[in-house]
Amino acid sequence: MSLSVALDIDPGIDDALAVALALRSSEIRLELVTTVAGNGPLEMTTRNALRVLHYLGAGHVPVAPGAPSPLSKPFHGALEYHGSDALADLDLPEAQKEPDPRPAHQLLFEFASAAPGERVVVATGPLTNIAIAFQRYPEMPTLLRELVIMGGAFGLTGYGTGNHTPVAEFNIWQDPEAAAIVFGSGARIAVVGLDVSNDPSTALDSTNLAKLRAGVTPFSRLAADLTGYAVARHSVCALHDPLALAVVLDRSLFGFAEGRVTVHTAGDEQQGRTILLAGAQEDSAIPLTAVAAAVEGARFKKLFLSRILED
Ligand code: BDR
Ligand code: CA
């Protein structure tokens, strides 16, 4: 029996690569995609989610738009990294399908409550939708088997410093209030932060790109075009979001440190800083958060490439 997964995303080059990996992974079934403003405005990330699923032959997966802006801070995109359409300016065909009319928080709650304790949400954008769902449905955190988050920089490795500011990772910086709500919710949480996703052994380079370019399926074509855009500009393509999904696919790729995560929410130079208080409150009913502190990069990339390159 495969595991039911929902992706809450802001595509985004690496979000799109996470969708592709999810669709090629038989351990899981992608049941729902929800979108959030992050790498681009909500309308753009929603359109991109629809276009990616359509291109990969998965137009049946529902796409529900969520929050157009963070809970209480202004929205800032990352188009300078991801391209003017947040998807590498690829000009992917339109999906010819409308997004689901129901809001993301409602569909996320229905997804979790359909099988209490069995389902996983992987969130690879700002945590606004998840925070709204947890606030509207206070039982939701305990209904999930696990919430896997791409976000944060914890100083657990030499790579665990900020990418948006010197101290903060983009997703958490964008909506720190949402992140604080989610980390304090009592949900069982695993986090992939820059500590591992900025480790160069997890990023695609020009040799990997050449392999992708030799592929013939929509999966390899899309991955090659997205990767090619990033490699041309930054010499590698970081796989932050596929790495978060990999926690669900093969947990043994990671080593984790456990504790409580705090988030700096004030709008000053520390905004979005994440700190792991290791091993705190062992006796509390709230589960400790597992933060990735080590990764087998070569084995992860092998998994990613072999699945994307399947015929
Ligand atoms: C995160 O920020 C976004 O730009 C990426 O899609 C990823 O989720 C990395 O900091
Ligand atoms: Ca993302």
Tab-separated table of C-alpha atoms and ligand atoms in Angstrom:
chain	number	residue	atom	x	y	z
A	1	MET	CA	0.000	0.000	0.000
A	2	SER	CA	1.431	3.357	-0.982
A	3	LEU	CA	1.444	6.352	1.335
A	4	SER	CA	-0.959	9.212	0.551
A	5	VAL	CA	0.888	12.511	0.235
A	6	ALA	CA	-0.207	16.120	-0.287
A	7	LEU	CA	2.275	18.711	-1.522
A	8	ASP	CA	1.928	22.333	-0.408
A	9	ILE	CA	4.153	24.232	-2.844
A	10	ASP	CA	5.144	27.554	-4.467
A	11	PRO	CA	6.538	26.441	-7.850
A	12	GLY	CA	9.324	27.420	-8.326
A	13	ILE	CA	12.046	25.412	-10.107
A	14	ASP	CA	12.793	22.991	-7.260
A	15	ASP	CA	9.109	22.687	-6.259
A	16	ALA	CA	8.377	21.536	-9.819
A	17	LEU	CA	11.225	19.024	-9.562
A	18	ALA	CA	9.675	17.744	-6.312
A	19	VAL	CA	6.341	17.232	-8.104
A	20	ALA	CA	8.128	15.260	-10.835
A	21	LEU	CA	9.911	13.096	-8.256
A	22	ALA	CA	6.640	12.490	-6.385
A	23	LEU	CA	4.884	11.311	-9.542
A	24	ARG	CA	7.728	8.889	-10.282
A	25	SER	CA	7.813	7.372	-6.769
A	26	SER	CA	5.730	4.239	-6.307
A	27	GLU	CA	6.000	4.337	-2.476
A	28	ILE	CA	3.645	7.318	-2.464
A	29	ARG	CA	0.462	8.481	-4.133
A	30	LEU	CA	0.195	12.213	-4.797
A	31	GLU	CA	-3.406	13.004	-3.794
A	32	LEU	CA	-3.447	16.781	-3.544
A	33	VAL	CA	-1.427	19.850	-4.478
A	34	THR	CA	-2.024	23.145	-2.681
A	35	THR	CA	-0.317	26.369	-3.635
A	36	VAL	CA	0.959	29.350	-1.703
A	37	ALA	CA	2.528	32.687	-2.568
A	38	GLY	CA	6.278	32.299	-2.266
A	39	ASN	CA	8.659	32.125	-5.184
A	40	GLY	CA	5.993	34.014	-7.151
A	41	PRO	CA	2.548	35.489	-6.465
A	42	LEU	CA	-0.235	32.987	-5.758
A	43	GLU	CA	-1.788	33.190	-9.247
A	44	MET	CA	1.600	32.385	-10.763
A	45	THR	CA	2.427	29.480	-8.444
A	46	THR	CA	-1.061	28.026	-8.974
A	47	ARG	CA	-0.762	28.302	-12.764
A	48	ASN	CA	2.665	26.685	-12.562
A	49	ALA	CA	1.389	23.782	-10.462
A	50	LEU	CA	-1.395	23.156	-12.981
A	51	ARG	CA	0.999	23.401	-15.926
A	52	VAL	CA	3.578	21.052	-14.411
A	53	LEU	CA	0.984	18.389	-13.529
A	54	HIS	CA	-0.572	18.663	-16.993
A	55	TYR	CA	2.814	18.381	-18.711
A	56	LEU	CA	3.656	15.290	-16.661
A	57	GLY	CA	0.345	13.588	-17.428
A	58	ALA	CA	-1.055	14.083	-13.910
A	59	GLY	CA	-3.805	16.592	-14.630
A	60	HIS	CA	-6.148	14.536	-12.435
A	61	VAL	CA	-4.399	15.682	-9.234
A	62	PRO	CA	-6.472	18.508	-7.683
A	63	VAL	CA	-4.756	21.872	-7.271
A	64	ALA	CA	-6.195	24.195	-4.617
A	65	PRO	CA	-4.889	27.732	-4.174
A	66	GLY	CA	-4.186	28.978	-0.674
A	67	ALA	CA	-2.851	32.181	0.806
A	68	PRO	CA	-1.938	35.117	-1.475
A	69	SER	CA	0.326	36.664	1.151
A	70	PRO	CA	1.995	35.865	4.472
A	71	LEU	CA	-0.098	36.085	7.671
A	72	SER	CA	1.067	39.551	8.630
A	73	LYS	CA	4.080	40.564	6.562
A	74	PRO	CA	4.216	41.870	2.991
A	75	PHE	CA	4.806	39.373	0.167
A	76	HIS	CA	8.228	39.172	-1.553
A	77	GLY	CA	8.809	36.785	-4.460
A	78	ALA	CA	12.026	35.185	-5.700
A	79	LEU	CA	11.623	35.693	-9.447
A	80	GLU	CA	15.232	36.836	-9.762
A	81	TYR	CA	16.211	33.206	-9.029
A	82	HIS	CA	13.314	31.242	-10.577
A	83	GLY	CA	12.630	33.336	-13.730
A	84	SER	CA	9.973	35.891	-14.648
A	85	ASP	CA	7.216	33.225	-14.506
A	86	ALA	CA	8.844	31.515	-11.453
A	87	LEU	CA	9.356	28.483	-13.687
A	88	ALA	CA	12.559	29.155	-15.618
A	89	ASP	CA	10.738	31.007	-18.445
A	90	LEU	CA	10.041	27.660	-20.122
A	91	ASP	CA	6.745	28.641	-21.705
A	92	LEU	CA	5.097	25.356	-20.667
A	93	PRO	CA	1.660	24.801	-22.255
A	94	GLU	CA	-1.415	25.887	-20.283
A	95	ALA	CA	-3.206	23.164	-18.358
A	96	GLN	CA	-6.698	23.898	-19.734
A	97	LYS	CA	-7.969	23.192	-16.235
A	98	GLU	CA	-9.149	25.508	-13.492
A	99	PRO	CA	-7.891	25.231	-9.923
A	100	ASP	CA	-10.208	23.653	-7.371
A	101	PRO	CA	-12.648	26.304	-6.083
A	102	ARG	CA	-12.190	25.206	-2.467
A	103	PRO	CA	-9.423	26.829	-0.391
A	104	ALA	CA	-6.182	25.017	0.309
A	105	HIS	CA	-6.699	24.905	4.095
A	106	GLN	CA	-10.033	23.108	3.678
A	107	LEU	CA	-8.658	20.490	1.274
A	108	LEU	CA	-5.589	19.947	3.443
A	109	PHE	CA	-7.824	19.325	6.450
A	110	GLU	CA	-10.092	16.961	4.496
A	111	PHE	CA	-6.990	15.145	3.219
A	112	ALA	CA	-5.647	14.673	6.766
A	113	SER	CA	-8.957	13.745	8.364
A	114	ALA	CA	-9.823	11.104	5.738
A	115	ALA	CA	-7.304	8.717	7.363
A	116	PRO	CA	-6.169	9.948	10.789
A	117	GLY	CA	-2.522	9.149	11.569
A	118	GLU	CA	-1.806	7.825	8.099
A	119	ARG	CA	-1.210	10.748	5.765
A	120	VAL	CA	1.749	13.031	5.117
A	121	VAL	CA	1.927	16.655	3.990
A	122	VAL	CA	5.170	17.875	2.440
A	123	ALA	CA	5.400	21.686	2.531
A	124	THR	CA	8.036	23.279	0.303
A	125	GLY	CA	6.979	26.925	0.374
A	126	PRO	CA	6.220	29.481	3.087
A	127	LEU	CA	4.080	27.829	5.794
A	128	THR	CA	1.069	30.163	5.490
A	129	ASN	CA	-1.434	27.534	4.280
A	130	ILE	CA	-0.395	25.027	6.920
A	131	ALA	CA	-0.662	27.628	9.699
A	132	ILE	CA	-4.128	28.677	8.520
A	133	ALA	CA	-5.268	25.041	8.388
A	134	PHE	CA	-3.886	24.391	11.904
A	135	GLN	CA	-5.622	27.518	13.254
A	136	ARG	CA	-8.985	26.729	11.645
A	137	TYR	CA	-8.909	23.049	12.519
A	138	PRO	CA	-7.096	22.692	15.872
A	139	GLU	CA	-7.265	18.874	15.653
A	140	MET	CA	-5.399	18.816	12.336
A	141	PRO	CA	-1.797	18.703	13.696
A	142	THR	CA	-2.486	15.377	15.413
A	143	LEU	CA	-4.363	13.944	12.427
A	144	LEU	CA	-1.212	13.891	10.294
A	145	ARG	CA	1.214	11.022	10.314
A	146	GLU	CA	3.912	13.610	9.632
A	147	LEU	CA	4.474	17.080	8.244
A	148	VAL	CA	7.735	17.376	6.296
A	149	ILE	CA	8.983	20.925	5.814
A	150	MET	CA	11.630	22.417	3.540
A	151	GLY	CA	12.783	25.435	5.470
A	152	GLY	CA	15.168	26.967	7.923
A	153	ALA	CA	18.901	27.136	8.547
A	154	PHE	CA	19.988	25.703	11.876
A	155	GLY	CA	23.777	25.906	11.941
A	156	LEU	CA	23.990	22.110	12.232
A	157	THR	CA	26.476	21.874	9.350
A	158	GLY	CA	28.733	24.379	7.607
A	159	TYR	CA	25.933	24.976	5.093
A	160	GLY	CA	23.296	25.906	7.676
A	161	THR	CA	23.401	29.689	7.285
A	162	GLY	CA	20.759	31.842	5.564
A	163	ASN	CA	20.139	32.208	1.854
A	164	HIS	CA	17.684	35.111	1.891
A	165	THR	CA	19.477	36.995	4.659
A	166	PRO	CA	22.694	35.980	6.412
A	167	VAL	CA	20.619	34.223	9.113
A	168	ALA	CA	17.344	33.184	7.424
A	169	GLU	CA	16.180	30.727	4.800
A	170	PHE	CA	13.654	32.067	2.247
A	171	ASN	CA	10.521	30.025	3.120
A	172	ILE	CA	10.725	30.734	6.842
A	173	TRP	CA	11.798	34.362	6.332
A	174	GLN	CA	8.773	34.962	4.077
A	175	ASP	CA	6.230	34.015	6.760
A	176	PRO	CA	7.905	33.606	10.157
A	177	GLU	CA	4.595	33.955	12.052
A	178	ALA	CA	3.198	30.989	10.126
A	179	ALA	CA	6.350	28.996	10.800
A	180	ALA	CA	6.138	29.749	14.541
A	181	ILE	CA	2.510	28.543	14.619
A	182	VAL	CA	3.390	25.348	12.767
A	183	PHE	CA	6.460	24.502	14.864
A	184	GLY	CA	4.440	25.090	18.037
A	185	SER	CA	1.427	23.091	16.861
A	186	GLY	CA	2.194	19.655	18.256
A	187	ALA	CA	2.314	18.048	14.804
A	188	ARG	CA	4.967	15.402	14.196
A	189	ILE	CA	7.445	17.343	12.040
A	190	ALA	CA	10.604	16.589	10.064
A	191	VAL	CA	12.556	19.485	8.591
A	192	VAL	CA	15.005	19.667	5.711
A	193	GLY	CA	16.843	22.980	5.966
A	194	LEU	CA	19.802	24.557	4.214
A	195	ASP	CA	22.096	22.592	6.540
A	196	VAL	CA	21.632	19.708	4.117
A	197	SER	CA	19.959	21.205	1.011
A	198	ASN	CA	22.833	23.651	0.457
A	199	ASP	CA	25.343	20.807	0.718
A	200	PRO	CA	26.800	20.754	-2.830
A	201	SER	CA	26.644	16.943	-2.881
A	202	THR	CA	22.817	17.242	-3.124
A	203	ALA	CA	22.782	19.696	-6.068
A	204	LEU	CA	22.676	18.842	-9.780
A	205	ASP	CA	25.721	19.885	-11.803
A	206	SER	CA	26.482	20.041	-15.532
A	207	THR	CA	27.335	16.311	-15.645
A	208	ASN	CA	23.931	15.455	-14.155
A	209	LEU	CA	22.325	17.904	-16.582
A	210	ALA	CA	23.888	16.117	-19.556
A	211	LYS	CA	22.288	12.855	-18.340
A	212	LEU	CA	18.895	14.521	-18.021
A	213	ARG	CA	19.245	16.017	-21.503
A	214	ALA	CA	19.688	12.513	-22.925
A	215	GLY	CA	16.288	11.438	-21.539
A	216	VAL	CA	13.235	11.243	-23.782
A	217	THR	CA	10.187	11.465	-21.487
A	218	PRO	CA	8.334	14.622	-20.379
A	219	PHE	CA	9.877	14.015	-16.933
A	220	SER	CA	13.448	14.164	-18.179
A	221	ARG	CA	12.695	17.011	-20.616
A	222	LEU	CA	11.114	19.160	-17.901
A	223	ALA	CA	13.834	18.335	-15.375
A	224	ALA	CA	16.558	19.082	-17.945
A	225	ASP	CA	15.042	22.448	-18.872
A	226	LEU	CA	14.528	23.523	-15.250
A	227	THR	CA	17.974	22.300	-14.235
A	228	GLY	CA	19.585	23.864	-17.302
A	229	TYR	CA	18.168	27.278	-16.369
A	230	ALA	CA	19.646	27.086	-12.866
A	231	VAL	CA	22.987	25.577	-13.940
A	232	ALA	CA	23.473	28.306	-16.572
A	233	ARG	CA	23.057	30.999	-13.917
A	234	HIS	CA	24.409	29.455	-10.730
A	235	SER	CA	26.532	26.542	-12.046
A	236	VAL	CA	24.399	24.062	-10.030
A	237	CYS	CA	20.689	23.420	-9.501
A	238	ALA	CA	19.848	23.133	-5.793
A	239	LEU	CA	17.288	20.426	-4.971
A	240	HIS	CA	15.932	21.853	-1.704
A	241	ASP	CA	12.334	20.725	-2.276
A	242	PRO	CA	12.964	17.240	-3.762
A	243	LEU	CA	15.234	16.645	-0.768
A	244	ALA	CA	12.298	17.306	1.587
A	245	LEU	CA	10.201	14.786	-0.327
A	246	ALA	CA	13.070	12.309	-0.021
A	247	VAL	CA	12.441	12.124	3.745
A	248	VAL	CA	9.247	10.272	2.851
A	249	LEU	CA	10.883	8.147	0.152
A	250	ASP	CA	13.976	6.998	2.041
A	251	ARG	CA	14.515	8.339	5.553
A	252	SER	CA	17.844	6.532	5.790
A	253	LEU	CA	19.345	9.188	3.499
A	254	PHE	CA	19.377	11.549	6.490
A	255	GLY	CA	20.684	11.911	9.991
A	256	PHE	CA	18.458	13.986	12.278
A	257	ALA	CA	18.921	16.107	15.382
A	258	GLU	CA	15.841	16.333	17.610
A	259	GLY	CA	14.519	19.181	19.697
A	260	ARG	CA	12.238	22.213	19.692
A	261	VAL	CA	12.380	24.747	16.862
A	262	THR	CA	11.961	28.448	17.599
A	263	VAL	CA	11.467	31.102	14.929
A	264	HIS	CA	12.375	34.780	15.135
A	265	THR	CA	9.181	36.544	14.044
A	266	ALA	CA	10.009	40.244	14.548
A	267	GLY	CA	10.607	42.177	11.332
A	268	ASP	CA	14.245	43.020	12.074
A	269	GLU	CA	17.539	41.694	10.715
A	270	GLN	CA	16.965	38.384	12.528
A	271	GLN	CA	13.564	37.800	10.820
A	272	GLY	CA	13.020	34.138	9.997
A	273	ARG	CA	16.016	32.854	11.951
A	274	THR	CA	15.410	29.291	13.147
A	275	ILE	CA	17.011	27.779	16.235
A	276	LEU	CA	16.908	24.144	17.320
A	277	LEU	CA	16.851	23.707	21.096
A	278	ALA	CA	18.176	20.189	21.235
A	279	GLY	CA	16.434	17.542	23.302
A	280	ALA	CA	14.200	19.965	25.249
A	281	GLN	CA	11.207	18.758	27.317
A	282	GLU	CA	11.483	15.035	26.736
A	283	ASP	CA	8.442	14.479	28.947
A	284	SER	CA	6.112	16.776	26.996
A	285	ALA	CA	3.230	15.249	25.033
A	286	ILE	CA	4.339	17.325	22.036
A	287	PRO	CA	6.698	15.338	19.815
A	288	LEU	CA	10.214	16.649	19.273
A	289	THR	CA	10.945	18.039	15.807
A	290	ALA	CA	13.464	16.113	13.687
A	291	VAL	CA	15.832	18.470	11.846
A	292	ALA	CA	18.080	17.057	9.140
A	293	ALA	CA	21.720	17.383	10.223
A	294	ALA	CA	23.395	15.038	7.723
A	295	VAL	CA	22.628	13.709	4.249
A	296	GLU	CA	24.014	11.124	1.860
A	297	GLY	CA	24.051	13.468	-1.119
A	298	ALA	CA	25.335	11.064	-3.752
A	299	ARG	CA	22.750	8.424	-2.837
A	300	PHE	CA	19.969	11.037	-2.882
A	301	LYS	CA	20.986	12.283	-6.335
A	302	LYS	CA	21.114	8.717	-7.611
A	303	LEU	CA	17.556	8.170	-6.405
A	304	PHE	CA	16.391	11.446	-7.972
A	305	LEU	CA	18.078	10.892	-11.331
A	306	SER	CA	17.131	7.224	-11.682
A	307	ARG	CA	13.450	8.007	-11.112
A	308	ILE	CA	13.327	11.024	-13.382
A	309	LEU	CA	15.222	9.157	-16.119
A	310	GLU	CA	13.017	6.020	-16.098
A	311	ASP	CA	11.539	5.346	-19.546
B	1	BDR	C1	13.435	27.390	-0.731
B	1	BDR	O1	13.120	28.689	-1.241
B	1	BDR	C2	12.538	28.564	-2.513
B	1	BDR	O2	13.042	29.547	-3.394
B	1	BDR	C3	12.798	27.172	-2.982
B	1	BDR	O3	11.726	26.731	-3.807
B	1	BDR	C4	12.902	26.371	-1.716
B	1	BDR	O4	11.650	25.902	-1.281
B	1	BDR	C5	14.924	27.315	-0.488
B	1	BDR	O5	15.307	28.297	0.427
B	2	CA	CA	9.714	26.025	-2.738
